mmCIF file of C-alpha atoms and ligand atoms in Angstrom:
data_model
loop_
_atom_site.group_PDB
_atom_site.id
_atom_site.type_symbol
_atom_site.label_atom_id
_atom_site.label_comp_id
_atom_site.label_asym_id
_atom_site.label_seq_id
_atom_site.Cartn_x
_atom_site.Cartn_y
_atom_site.Cartn_z
ATOM 1 C CA MET A 756 89.774 99.512 163.629
ATOM 2 C CA LYS A 757 89.605 102.544 161.335
ATOM 3 C CA VAL A 758 92.173 104.302 163.526
ATOM 4 C CA LEU A 759 94.481 101.286 163.424
ATOM 5 C CA GLN A 760 94.139 101.142 159.648
ATOM 6 C CA ASN A 761 95.032 104.825 159.381
ATOM 7 C CA ILE A 762 98.061 104.337 161.583
ATOM 8 C CA PHE A 763 99.100 101.405 159.413
ATOM 9 C CA VAL A 764 98.759 103.485 156.216
ATOM 10 C CA LEU A 765 100.659 106.332 157.831
ATOM 11 C CA ALA A 766 103.447 103.986 158.925
ATOM 12 C CA LEU A 767 103.655 102.552 155.414
ATOM 13 C CA GLN A 768 103.894 106.047 153.943
ATOM 14 C CA LEU A 769 106.591 106.910 156.448
ATOM 15 C CA VAL A 770 108.622 103.828 155.524
ATOM 16 C CA THR A 771 108.278 104.640 151.810
ATOM 17 C CA PHE A 772 109.271 108.253 152.474
ATOM 18 C CA VAL A 773 112.340 107.300 154.500
ATOM 19 C CA SER A 774 113.529 104.645 152.073
ATOM 20 C CA ALA A 775 113.218 107.130 149.178
ATOM 21 C CA ILE A 776 116.131 109.044 150.725
ATOM 22 C CA PRO A 777 119.468 107.459 149.815
ATOM 23 C CA SER A 778 120.929 106.371 153.122
ATOM 24 C CA GLU A 779 124.237 107.624 154.390
ATOM 25 C CA THR A 780 127.001 105.233 153.454
ATOM 26 C CA ILE A 781 130.730 104.873 153.745
ATOM 27 C CA ILE A 782 132.402 103.483 150.632
ATOM 28 C CA THR A 783 135.894 102.083 151.084
ATOM 29 C CA LYS A 784 136.273 99.765 148.067
ATOM 30 C CA ASP A 785 136.990 100.389 144.380
ATOM 31 C CA ILE A 786 137.636 104.116 144.796
ATOM 32 C CA PRO A 787 138.699 105.363 141.355
ATOM 33 C CA PHE A 788 142.103 107.038 140.996
ATOM 34 C CA ASP A 789 140.482 109.963 139.163
ATOM 35 C CA LEU A 790 137.809 110.754 141.724
ATOM 36 C CA ASN A 791 135.446 113.629 140.949
ATOM 37 C CA GLY A 792 137.957 115.295 138.663
ATOM 38 C CA SER A 793 141.059 114.957 140.860
ATOM 39 C CA ASN A 794 143.626 112.414 139.684
ATOM 40 C CA PHE A 795 146.152 113.458 142.335
ATOM 41 C CA THR A 796 147.412 110.561 144.478
ATOM 42 C CA TYR A 797 146.789 110.798 148.217
ATOM 43 C CA GLN A 798 149.116 109.261 150.768
ATOM 44 C CA TRP A 799 146.594 107.086 152.622
ATOM 45 C CA PRO A 800 143.577 105.088 151.420
ATOM 46 C CA VAL A 801 140.636 107.297 150.445
ATOM 47 C CA SER A 802 137.077 106.548 151.591
ATOM 48 C CA ILE A 803 133.844 108.205 150.513
ATOM 49 C CA TYR A 804 131.039 109.440 152.746
ATOM 50 C CA GLN A 805 127.929 109.395 150.552
ATOM 51 C CA PHE A 806 124.809 111.246 151.624
ATOM 52 C CA ALA A 807 121.782 113.096 150.300
ATOM 53 C CA SER A 808 121.680 116.874 150.399
ATOM 54 C CA GLN A 809 119.829 119.829 148.888
ATOM 55 C CA ASN A 810 117.015 118.629 146.669
ATOM 56 C CA GLY A 811 117.926 114.979 147.008
ATOM 57 C CA GLN A 812 121.327 115.214 145.361
ATOM 58 C CA THR A 813 123.628 112.292 146.121
ATOM 59 C CA LEU A 814 126.908 113.817 147.258
ATOM 60 C CA GLN A 815 130.269 112.350 148.174
ATOM 61 C CA MET A 816 132.881 113.615 150.549
ATOM 62 C CA ALA A 817 136.282 111.976 150.147
ATOM 63 C CA PHE A 818 138.234 111.478 153.361
ATOM 64 C CA MET A 819 141.163 109.620 154.900
ATOM 65 C CA ASP A 820 140.724 107.983 158.312
ATOM 66 C CA ILE A 821 144.165 107.010 159.578
ATOM 67 C CA LYS A 822 145.184 104.932 162.602
ATOM 68 C CA PRO A 823 147.921 106.234 164.885
ATOM 69 C CA THR A 824 151.421 104.949 164.133
ATOM 70 C CA CYS A 825 152.266 104.457 167.827
ATOM 71 C CA ALA A 826 150.300 103.637 170.996
ATOM 72 C CA PRO A 827 146.886 105.309 170.534
ATOM 73 C CA ASN A 828 146.178 108.183 172.941
ATOM 74 C CA GLY A 829 142.434 107.735 172.394
ATOM 75 C CA GLU A 830 142.068 111.152 170.742
ATOM 76 C CA THR A 831 140.880 112.019 167.241
ATOM 77 C CA ALA A 832 142.158 115.002 165.255
ATOM 78 C CA VAL A 833 140.055 116.214 162.334
ATOM 79 C CA PHE A 834 141.669 118.505 159.760
ATOM 80 C CA VAL A 835 139.746 120.780 157.376
ATOM 81 C CA HIS A 836 141.622 122.254 154.396
ATOM 82 C CA GLY A 837 141.343 125.698 152.850
ATOM 83 C CA LYS A 838 140.576 126.894 149.330
ATOM 84 C CA ASN A 839 143.560 125.967 147.087
ATOM 85 C CA PHE A 840 144.326 123.117 149.504
ATOM 86 C CA CYS A 841 143.089 119.529 149.875
ATOM 87 C CA SER A 842 143.035 116.938 152.650
ATOM 88 C CA GLN A 843 146.404 115.680 151.371
ATOM 89 C CA THR A 844 148.038 119.087 151.987
ATOM 90 C CA TRP A 845 147.884 118.314 155.716
ATOM 91 C CA ASN A 846 150.135 115.264 155.330
ATOM 92 C CA ALA A 847 153.219 116.484 157.213
ATOM 93 C CA THR A 848 151.153 117.681 160.196
ATOM 94 C CA ALA A 849 149.002 114.538 160.033
ATOM 95 C CA ILE A 850 152.157 112.421 160.380
ATOM 96 C CA ALA A 851 153.204 114.360 163.502
ATOM 97 C CA PHE A 852 149.756 113.764 165.040
ATOM 98 C CA LEU A 853 149.816 110.055 164.093
ATOM 99 C CA GLU A 854 153.220 109.744 165.749
ATOM 100 C CA ALA A 855 151.770 111.379 168.873
ATOM 101 C CA GLY A 856 149.067 108.676 169.063
ATOM 102 C CA TYR A 857 146.148 110.479 167.419
ATOM 103 C CA ARG A 858 143.649 108.944 165.034
ATOM 104 C CA VAL A 859 143.665 111.435 162.172
ATOM 105 C CA ILE A 860 140.763 112.244 159.853
ATOM 106 C CA LEU A 861 141.490 114.364 156.779
ATOM 107 C CA VAL A 862 138.461 115.503 154.783
ATOM 108 C CA ASP A 863 137.857 117.058 151.376
ATOM 109 C CA GLN A 864 134.942 119.487 151.667
ATOM 110 C CA VAL A 865 132.104 119.393 149.122
ATOM 111 C CA GLY A 866 133.107 121.425 146.056
ATOM 112 C CA PHE A 867 136.813 120.647 146.499
ATOM 113 C CA CYS A 868 139.430 118.107 145.465
ATOM 114 C CA LYS A 869 138.092 114.524 145.359
ATOM 115 C CA SER A 870 134.627 115.387 146.684
ATOM 116 C CA SER A 871 131.482 116.102 144.655
ATOM 117 C CA LYS A 872 131.267 119.331 142.681
ATOM 118 C CA PRO A 873 127.543 120.059 142.674
ATOM 119 C CA THR A 874 126.663 123.000 140.405
ATOM 120 C CA SER A 875 123.299 123.553 142.050
ATOM 121 C CA TYR A 876 124.288 123.953 145.674
ATOM 122 C CA GLN A 877 123.839 126.538 148.409
ATOM 123 C CA PHE A 878 127.345 126.654 149.916
ATOM 124 C CA THR A 879 127.111 127.827 153.523
ATOM 125 C CA PHE A 880 129.478 127.177 156.401
ATOM 126 C CA GLN A 881 126.475 125.810 158.275
ATOM 127 C CA GLY A 882 125.825 123.329 155.449
ATOM 128 C CA LEU A 883 129.482 122.344 155.173
ATOM 129 C CA SER A 884 129.555 121.864 158.964
ATOM 130 C CA ARG A 885 126.471 119.681 158.765
ATOM 131 C CA ASN A 886 128.129 117.565 156.063
ATOM 132 C CA LEU A 887 131.146 117.091 158.317
ATOM 133 C CA LEU A 888 128.894 116.254 161.269
ATOM 134 C CA GLY A 889 127.186 113.615 159.097
ATOM 135 C CA LEU A 890 130.523 112.055 158.199
ATOM 136 C CA LEU A 891 131.788 112.000 161.795
ATOM 137 C CA THR A 892 128.498 110.636 163.147
ATOM 138 C CA THR A 893 128.395 107.915 160.497
ATOM 139 C CA ILE A 894 131.889 106.699 161.393
ATOM 140 C CA GLY A 895 131.087 106.938 165.127
ATOM 141 C CA VAL A 896 133.335 109.857 166.061
ATOM 142 C CA ASN A 897 131.800 112.321 168.533
ATOM 143 C CA ASP A 898 134.713 113.906 170.339
ATOM 144 C CA VAL A 899 137.443 115.678 168.344
ATOM 145 C CA THR A 900 140.257 118.159 168.222
ATOM 146 C CA LEU A 901 139.260 120.228 165.186
ATOM 147 C CA ILE A 902 141.914 121.966 163.106
ATOM 148 C CA GLY A 903 140.869 124.237 160.250
ATOM 149 C CA HIS A 904 143.005 126.299 157.900
ATOM 150 C CA SER A 905 141.939 129.361 155.882
ATOM 151 C CA PHE A 906 138.507 128.614 154.314
ATOM 152 C CA GLY A 907 138.497 125.415 156.395
ATOM 153 C CA GLY A 908 139.153 127.527 159.491
ATOM 154 C CA PHE A 909 135.935 129.405 158.744
ATOM 155 C CA THR A 910 134.145 126.019 158.511
ATOM 156 C CA ALA A 911 135.798 124.833 161.743
ATOM 157 C CA ALA A 912 134.744 127.994 163.610
ATOM 158 C CA ARG A 913 131.149 127.568 162.429
ATOM 159 C CA PHE A 914 131.222 123.834 163.252
ATOM 160 C CA ALA A 915 132.436 124.596 166.802
ATOM 161 C CA LEU A 916 129.627 127.150 167.277
ATOM 162 C CA LEU A 917 126.972 124.721 165.994
ATOM 163 C CA TYR A 918 128.232 121.526 167.674
ATOM 164 C CA PRO A 919 130.350 122.607 170.672
ATOM 165 C CA TRP A 920 129.801 119.275 172.456
ATOM 166 C CA ILE A 921 131.828 117.487 169.765
ATOM 167 C CA VAL A 922 134.764 119.909 169.662
ATOM 168 C CA LYS A 923 137.061 119.422 172.633
ATOM 169 C CA LYS A 924 139.712 121.749 171.276
ATOM 170 C CA LEU A 925 139.670 124.109 168.317
ATOM 171 C CA VAL A 926 142.623 125.262 166.207
ATOM 172 C CA LEU A 927 142.001 128.155 163.802
ATOM 173 C CA SER A 928 145.009 128.343 161.523
ATOM 174 C CA ASP A 929 145.195 131.494 159.351
ATOM 175 C CA ALA A 930 141.401 131.139 159.431
ATOM 176 C CA LEU A 931 139.215 133.231 157.141
ATOM 177 C CA GLY A 932 136.311 134.853 158.918
ATOM 178 C CA LEU A 933 138.444 136.607 161.539
ATOM 179 C CA GLU A 934 138.009 139.628 159.266
ATOM 180 C CA ASN A 935 134.687 140.686 157.682
ATOM 181 C CA TYR A 936 135.826 141.504 154.142
ATOM 182 C CA VAL A 937 132.763 143.211 152.656
ATOM 183 C CA GLY A 938 132.286 145.003 155.973
ATOM 184 C CA GLU A 939 135.827 146.368 155.593
ATOM 185 C CA GLY A 940 134.926 147.791 152.176
ATOM 186 C CA ILE A 941 135.797 145.012 149.715
ATOM 187 C CA PRO A 942 133.319 145.534 146.835
ATOM 188 C CA TYR A 943 130.881 142.658 146.472
ATOM 189 C CA PRO A 944 131.115 141.177 142.952
ATOM 190 C CA ASP A 945 128.686 138.981 141.040
ATOM 191 C CA THR A 946 129.721 135.320 141.081
ATOM 192 C CA ASP A 947 130.319 135.558 137.317
ATOM 193 C CA TYR A 948 133.176 137.984 137.948
ATOM 194 C CA VAL A 949 134.801 135.493 140.320
ATOM 195 C CA LEU A 950 134.050 132.658 137.893
ATOM 196 C CA ALA A 951 135.952 134.473 135.135
ATOM 197 C CA THR A 952 139.036 134.717 137.371
ATOM 198 C CA GLU A 953 138.674 131.070 138.413
ATOM 199 C CA ARG A 954 138.669 130.055 134.748
ATOM 200 C CA GLN A 955 142.000 131.814 134.237
ATOM 201 C CA ASN A 956 143.709 129.681 136.880
ATOM 202 C CA ASN A 957 146.656 127.679 135.586
ATOM 203 C CA TYR A 958 150.139 126.863 136.849
ATOM 204 C CA GLY A 959 151.441 130.428 136.396
ATOM 205 C CA ALA A 960 148.457 132.182 137.964
ATOM 206 C CA LEU A 961 148.297 129.790 140.921
ATOM 207 C CA ARG A 962 152.023 129.938 141.540
ATOM 208 C CA GLY A 963 151.957 133.747 141.411
ATOM 209 C CA TYR A 964 149.120 133.872 143.961
ATOM 210 C CA GLU A 965 150.764 131.326 146.243
ATOM 211 C CA GLN A 966 154.172 133.030 146.124
ATOM 212 C CA ALA A 967 152.635 136.396 147.034
ATOM 213 C CA ASN A 968 150.267 135.117 149.728
ATOM 214 C CA TYR A 969 151.511 131.801 151.104
ATOM 215 C CA TYR A 970 155.254 132.416 150.905
ATOM 216 C CA PRO A 971 155.664 136.231 150.818
ATOM 217 C CA GLY A 972 159.334 137.165 150.777
ATOM 218 C CA LEU A 973 160.356 133.500 150.911
ATOM 219 C CA PRO A 974 162.153 131.542 148.184
ATOM 220 C CA TRP A 975 160.033 129.245 146.005
ATOM 221 C CA LEU A 976 160.832 125.622 146.857
ATOM 222 C CA PRO A 977 160.377 122.749 144.376
ATOM 223 C CA SER A 978 158.098 121.034 146.919
ATOM 224 C CA TYR A 979 155.622 123.937 146.561
ATOM 225 C CA ASP A 980 155.121 122.885 142.923
ATOM 226 C CA THR A 981 153.488 119.688 144.148
ATOM 227 C CA TRP A 982 150.661 121.698 145.700
ATOM 228 C CA VAL A 983 150.241 123.913 142.640
ATOM 229 C CA ASN A 984 150.087 120.861 140.386
ATOM 230 C CA MET A 985 147.524 119.223 142.693
ATOM 231 C CA LEU A 986 145.233 122.144 141.764
ATOM 232 C CA VAL A 987 146.286 122.364 138.119
ATOM 233 C CA VAL A 988 145.049 118.809 137.472
ATOM 234 C CA ILE A 989 141.632 119.679 138.931
ATOM 235 C CA TYR A 990 141.390 122.968 136.990
ATOM 236 C CA GLY A 991 142.271 121.023 133.843
ATOM 237 C CA GLY A 992 140.567 117.780 134.820
ATOM 238 C CA SER A 993 137.355 115.990 133.899
ATOM 239 C CA MET A 994 135.195 118.223 136.157
ATOM 240 C CA ALA A 995 136.913 121.554 135.437
ATOM 241 C CA LYS A 996 133.672 123.305 134.569
ATOM 242 C CA GLU A 997 131.883 122.176 137.710
ATOM 243 C CA TYR A 998 134.960 122.880 139.825
ATOM 244 C CA THR A 999 135.414 126.514 138.744
ATOM 245 C CA TRP A 1000 131.731 127.220 139.374
ATOM 246 C CA CYS A 1001 131.875 125.616 142.844
ATOM 247 C CA GLN A 1002 134.990 127.654 143.626
ATOM 248 C CA ALA A 1003 133.205 130.870 142.579
ATOM 249 C CA LEU A 1004 130.276 129.970 144.848
ATOM 250 C CA ILE A 1005 132.717 129.203 147.653
ATOM 251 C CA THR A 1006 134.315 132.659 147.373
ATOM 252 C CA ASP A 1007 130.789 134.096 147.478
ATOM 253 C CA THR A 1008 130.203 132.235 150.749
ATOM 254 C CA VAL A 1009 133.287 133.852 152.316
ATOM 255 C CA LEU A 1010 132.092 137.289 151.195
ATOM 256 C CA THR A 1011 128.510 136.861 152.376
ATOM 257 C CA GLU A 1012 128.911 135.157 155.750
ATOM 258 C CA THR A 1013 130.419 136.363 159.010
ATOM 259 C CA VAL A 1014 131.561 134.481 162.091
ATOM 260 C CA VAL A 1015 133.883 136.857 163.949
ATOM 261 C CA TYR A 1016 131.080 138.471 166.004
ATOM 262 C CA GLU A 1017 130.047 135.069 167.392
ATOM 263 C CA LEU A 1018 133.512 133.820 168.346
ATOM 264 C CA PRO A 1019 133.329 135.286 171.906
ATOM 265 C CA THR A 1020 130.713 132.608 172.706
ATOM 266 C CA LEU A 1021 133.199 129.770 172.068
ATOM 267 C CA LYS A 1022 133.929 127.970 175.318
ATOM 268 C CA MET A 1023 136.389 125.233 174.345
ATOM 269 C CA PRO A 1024 140.140 125.884 174.434
ATOM 270 C CA THR A 1025 140.888 127.641 171.138
ATOM 271 C CA LEU A 1026 144.207 128.277 169.435
ATOM 272 C CA ILE A 1027 144.381 131.178 166.990
ATOM 273 C CA LEU A 1028 147.527 130.638 164.962
ATOM 274 C CA ILE A 1029 148.840 132.790 162.102
ATOM 275 C CA GLY A 1030 151.881 133.343 159.930
ATOM 276 C CA ALA A 1031 153.128 136.781 161.033
ATOM 277 C CA ASN A 1032 153.353 138.019 157.413
ATOM 278 C CA ASP A 1033 150.072 136.549 156.159
ATOM 279 C CA PRO A 1034 148.705 139.155 153.699
ATOM 280 C CA VAL A 1035 145.526 137.304 152.631
ATOM 281 C CA ALA A 1036 142.250 139.185 152.308
ATOM 282 C CA ILE A 1037 139.554 137.762 150.059
ATOM 283 C CA GLY A 1038 138.657 140.239 147.319
ATOM 284 C CA LYS A 1039 141.753 142.398 147.846
ATOM 285 C CA ALA A 1040 142.600 141.984 144.140
ATOM 286 C CA TRP A 1041 139.486 143.904 143.035
ATOM 287 C CA ALA A 1042 139.346 146.406 145.910
ATOM 288 C CA PRO A 1043 140.271 150.110 145.661
ATOM 289 C CA ALA A 1044 143.802 150.927 146.857
ATOM 290 C CA ALA A 1045 142.541 152.559 150.070
ATOM 291 C CA VAL A 1046 140.694 149.354 151.041
ATOM 292 C CA GLN A 1047 143.617 147.156 149.975
ATOM 293 C CA ALA A 1048 145.816 149.069 152.404
ATOM 294 C CA GLN A 1049 143.366 148.430 155.227
ATOM 295 C CA VAL A 1050 142.782 144.663 155.004
ATOM 296 C CA GLY A 1051 144.907 141.571 155.565
ATOM 297 C CA HIS A 1052 146.807 142.841 158.623
ATOM 298 C CA TRP A 1053 146.666 139.547 160.486
ATOM 299 C CA SER A 1054 149.211 140.605 163.121
ATOM 300 C CA THR A 1055 146.767 143.341 164.168
ATOM 301 C CA PHE A 1056 143.309 141.794 163.898
ATOM 302 C CA ALA A 1057 144.073 138.155 164.803
ATOM 303 C CA PRO A 1058 145.381 138.854 168.355
ATOM 304 C CA ALA A 1059 142.459 141.274 168.855
ATOM 305 C CA VAL A 1060 139.991 138.522 167.872
ATOM 306 C CA ALA A 1061 141.801 136.011 170.108
ATOM 307 C CA ALA A 1062 141.388 138.431 173.029
ATOM 308 C CA THR A 1063 137.574 138.226 172.630
ATOM 309 C CA ILE A 1064 137.555 134.412 173.058
ATOM 310 C CA PRO A 1065 137.637 133.438 176.750
ATOM 311 C CA ASN A 1066 139.700 130.255 176.467
ATOM 312 C CA SER A 1067 142.080 131.192 173.689
ATOM 313 C CA THR A 1068 145.790 131.234 172.977
ATOM 314 C CA PHE A 1069 147.362 133.320 170.225
ATOM 315 C CA VAL A 1070 150.459 132.157 168.349
ATOM 316 C CA SER A 1071 152.195 133.980 165.499
ATOM 317 C CA ILE A 1072 154.886 132.175 163.510
ATOM 318 C CA PRO A 1073 157.554 134.701 162.523
ATOM 319 C CA GLY A 1074 158.525 135.205 158.893
ATOM 320 C CA GLN A 1075 155.671 133.076 157.521
ATOM 321 C CA GLY A 1076 152.702 133.765 155.255
ATOM 322 C CA HIS A 1077 149.267 132.164 154.902
ATOM 323 C CA ALA A 1078 150.422 128.517 154.980
ATOM 324 C CA PRO A 1079 152.985 128.012 157.776
ATOM 325 C CA GLN A 1080 152.063 124.301 157.911
ATOM 326 C CA ILE A 1081 153.793 124.062 154.513
ATOM 327 C CA SER A 1082 156.500 126.738 154.678
ATOM 328 C CA ASP A 1083 157.615 126.145 158.287
ATOM 329 C CA THR A 1084 156.303 122.648 158.984
ATOM 330 C CA LEU A 1085 158.476 121.753 161.973
ATOM 331 C CA VAL A 1086 157.711 124.929 163.903
ATOM 332 C CA TYR A 1087 154.023 124.696 162.949
ATOM 333 C CA ASN A 1088 153.754 121.087 164.146
ATOM 334 C CA GLN A 1089 155.571 121.910 167.379
ATOM 335 C CA GLU A 1090 153.273 124.855 168.095
ATOM 336 C CA VAL A 1091 150.036 123.005 167.334
ATOM 337 C CA LEU A 1092 150.936 119.682 168.956
ATOM 338 C CA GLY A 1093 152.499 121.484 171.925
ATOM 339 C CA TRP A 1094 149.265 123.431 172.437
ATOM 340 C CA VAL A 1095 146.833 120.515 171.978
ATOM 341 C CA THR A 1096 148.766 118.320 174.388
ATOM 342 C CA THR A 1097 148.889 120.985 177.124
ATOM 343 C CA HIS A 1098 145.307 122.381 176.883
HETATM 344 C C1 NAG B 1061 153.286 115.091 151.488
HETATM 345 O O1 NAG B 1061 152.617 114.934 150.254
HETATM 346 C C2 NAG B 1061 153.336 115.383 149.135
HETATM 347 C C3 NAG B 1061 152.441 115.235 147.930
HETATM 348 O O2 NAG B 1061 151.778 114.018 147.913
HETATM 349 C C4 NAG B 1061 154.618 114.591 149.013
HETATM 350 O O3 NAG B 1061 155.364 115.090 147.917
HETATM 351 C C5 NAG B 1061 155.432 114.725 150.296
HETATM 352 O O4 NAG B 1061 156.574 113.914 150.244
HETATM 353 C C6 NAG B 1061 154.594 114.313 151.483
HETATM 354 N N1 NAG B 1061 155.318 114.626 152.722
HETATM 355 C C7 NAG B 1061 155.473 113.717 153.702
HETATM 356 C C8 NAG B 1061 156.221 114.208 154.910
HETATM 357 O O5 NAG B 1061 155.057 112.589 153.646
HETATM 358 C C1 NAG B 1062 145.584 113.953 135.416
HETATM 359 O O1 NAG B 1062 144.734 114.872 134.735
HETATM 360 C C2 NAG B 1062 145.436 115.877 134.026
HETATM 361 C C3 NAG B 1062 144.409 116.859 133.504
HETATM 362 O O2 NAG B 1062 143.409 116.213 132.761
HETATM 363 C C4 NAG B 1062 146.269 115.241 132.931
HETATM 364 O O3 NAG B 1062 146.998 116.233 132.263
HETATM 365 C C5 NAG B 1062 147.233 114.250 133.565
HETATM 366 O O4 NAG B 1062 147.931 113.557 132.584
HETATM 367 C C6 NAG B 1062 146.487 113.242 134.450
HETATM 368 N N1 NAG B 1062 147.481 112.451 135.175
HETATM 369 C C7 NAG B 1062 147.369 111.151 135.367
HETATM 370 C C8 NAG B 1062 148.472 110.498 136.129
HETATM 371 O O5 NAG B 1062 146.409 110.509 134.959
HETATM 372 C C1 NAG B 1063 138.618 126.556 179.417
HETATM 373 O O1 NAG B 1063 138.580 125.205 178.984
HETATM 374 C C2 NAG B 1063 138.771 124.265 180.038
HETATM 375 C C3 NAG B 1063 138.840 122.895 179.421
HETATM 376 O O2 NAG B 1063 137.698 122.613 178.655
HETATM 377 C C4 NAG B 1063 137.643 124.418 181.036
HETATM 378 O O3 NAG B 1063 137.852 123.530 182.117
HETATM 379 C C5 NAG B 1063 137.593 125.854 181.538
HETATM 380 O O4 NAG B 1063 136.479 126.025 182.367
HETATM 381 C C6 NAG B 1063 137.505 126.845 180.386
HETATM 382 N N1 NAG B 1063 137.616 128.203 180.867
HETATM 383 C C7 NAG B 1063 136.805 129.186 180.472
HETATM 384 C C8 NAG B 1063 137.128 130.550 180.998
HETATM 385 O O5 NAG B 1063 135.857 129.017 179.709
HETATM 386 C C1 NAG B 1064 129.005 114.679 141.627
HETATM 387 C C2 NAG B 1064 129.858 113.578 141.058
HETATM 388 O O1 NAG B 1064 130.157 113.550 139.867
HETATM 389 N N1 NAG B 1064 130.250 112.656 141.890
HETATM 390 C C3 NAG B 1064 131.043 111.531 141.510
HETATM 391 C C4 NAG B 1064 132.227 111.432 142.452
HETATM 392 O O2 NAG B 1064 132.914 110.245 142.213
HETATM 393 C C5 NAG B 1064 132.134 109.072 142.430
HETATM 394 C C6 NAG B 1064 133.023 107.867 142.267
HETATM 395 O O3 NAG B 1064 133.595 107.862 140.989
HETATM 396 C C7 NAG B 1064 130.975 109.036 141.448
HETATM 397 O O4 NAG B 1064 130.152 107.927 141.759
HETATM 398 C C8 NAG B 1064 130.166 110.291 141.603
HETATM 399 O O5 NAG B 1064 129.172 110.349 140.627
#
């Protein structure tokens, strides 16, 4: 009797404990236009994945879950954006996938765009991967083609290492993490140094960075302004303070984590795709000239990394920088869709 009573008390405690954790929910109604400091309009309806993380904080990840625009092929493509990008930046490639029969899921990672901007948060690629796993599990998706760009490529690589049974095919598109920046000699700064540079971001600073890194040697097109302004409204928006701090922490994550040494254990078909003239190296701006000269040579290190992954293909898009999905959309879509449909 005593034992039964104890079990009953234990069960009651367990129920209380579990119900104290806000459950994972998907919110699809009454999503505000200005969501978490981003009043930029997305092309498809936005949903929110709400979950508890890190000291019981209630966090939201904004995402778009879009049905194919022709006969479904039964496949799901999940796209993860980079720093200075949002889920919406994938729109032209998303349309190509929708037209090929894919269900497309575009996510905003925590700390970015329309998702929460927690100021007390340990940003790790493992944690960001876990958040994405939570979202996919909650909406019943357990088999994906995962496409990550830049910072989102680093997340995608980590996600594929942690949850290989979910990732059928992996596309790493100008993915950070193929190079180990601090290991290459980039000085490691305090987050306050990065925060100060984040606070200086405005139209001019962002455009200058994007011209030099995303479209090096290419003319500035009016359509590129759209993507600068998408960021400008967040940097000047209702959560500017939280956003700049999250972005500083996010840069810290890139500088403190590595993934390249683990990539040889990837087993799924993997596409490593770059813009041939991509010059991006995180921290290059504050590195000594000798280090600056040594980093960001994607045409050298990216094929070498691809060669360490058993099931990989390497593609370099000529004449393009860090964002070929924007600067050479048709070729990019052809390369990625061509690869996913033949591997
Ligand atoms: C992609 O989104 C941008 C910004 O919302 C928009 O200006 C552009 O027309 C969209 N492109 C396509 C192909 O829908
Ligand atoms: C969006 O927010 C920015 C920054 O606060 C503001 O300048 C702009 O007018 C807002 N746009 C809309 C359509 O609300
Ligand atoms: C490459 O991937 C395919 C498809 O998943 C698989 O059948 C094959 O065994 C893999 N090859 C290697 C070398 O891992
Ligand atoms: C952390 C944060 O401020 N999250 C907000 C994101 O937007 C939703 C919807 O407006 C709010 O409920 C959250 O508080």
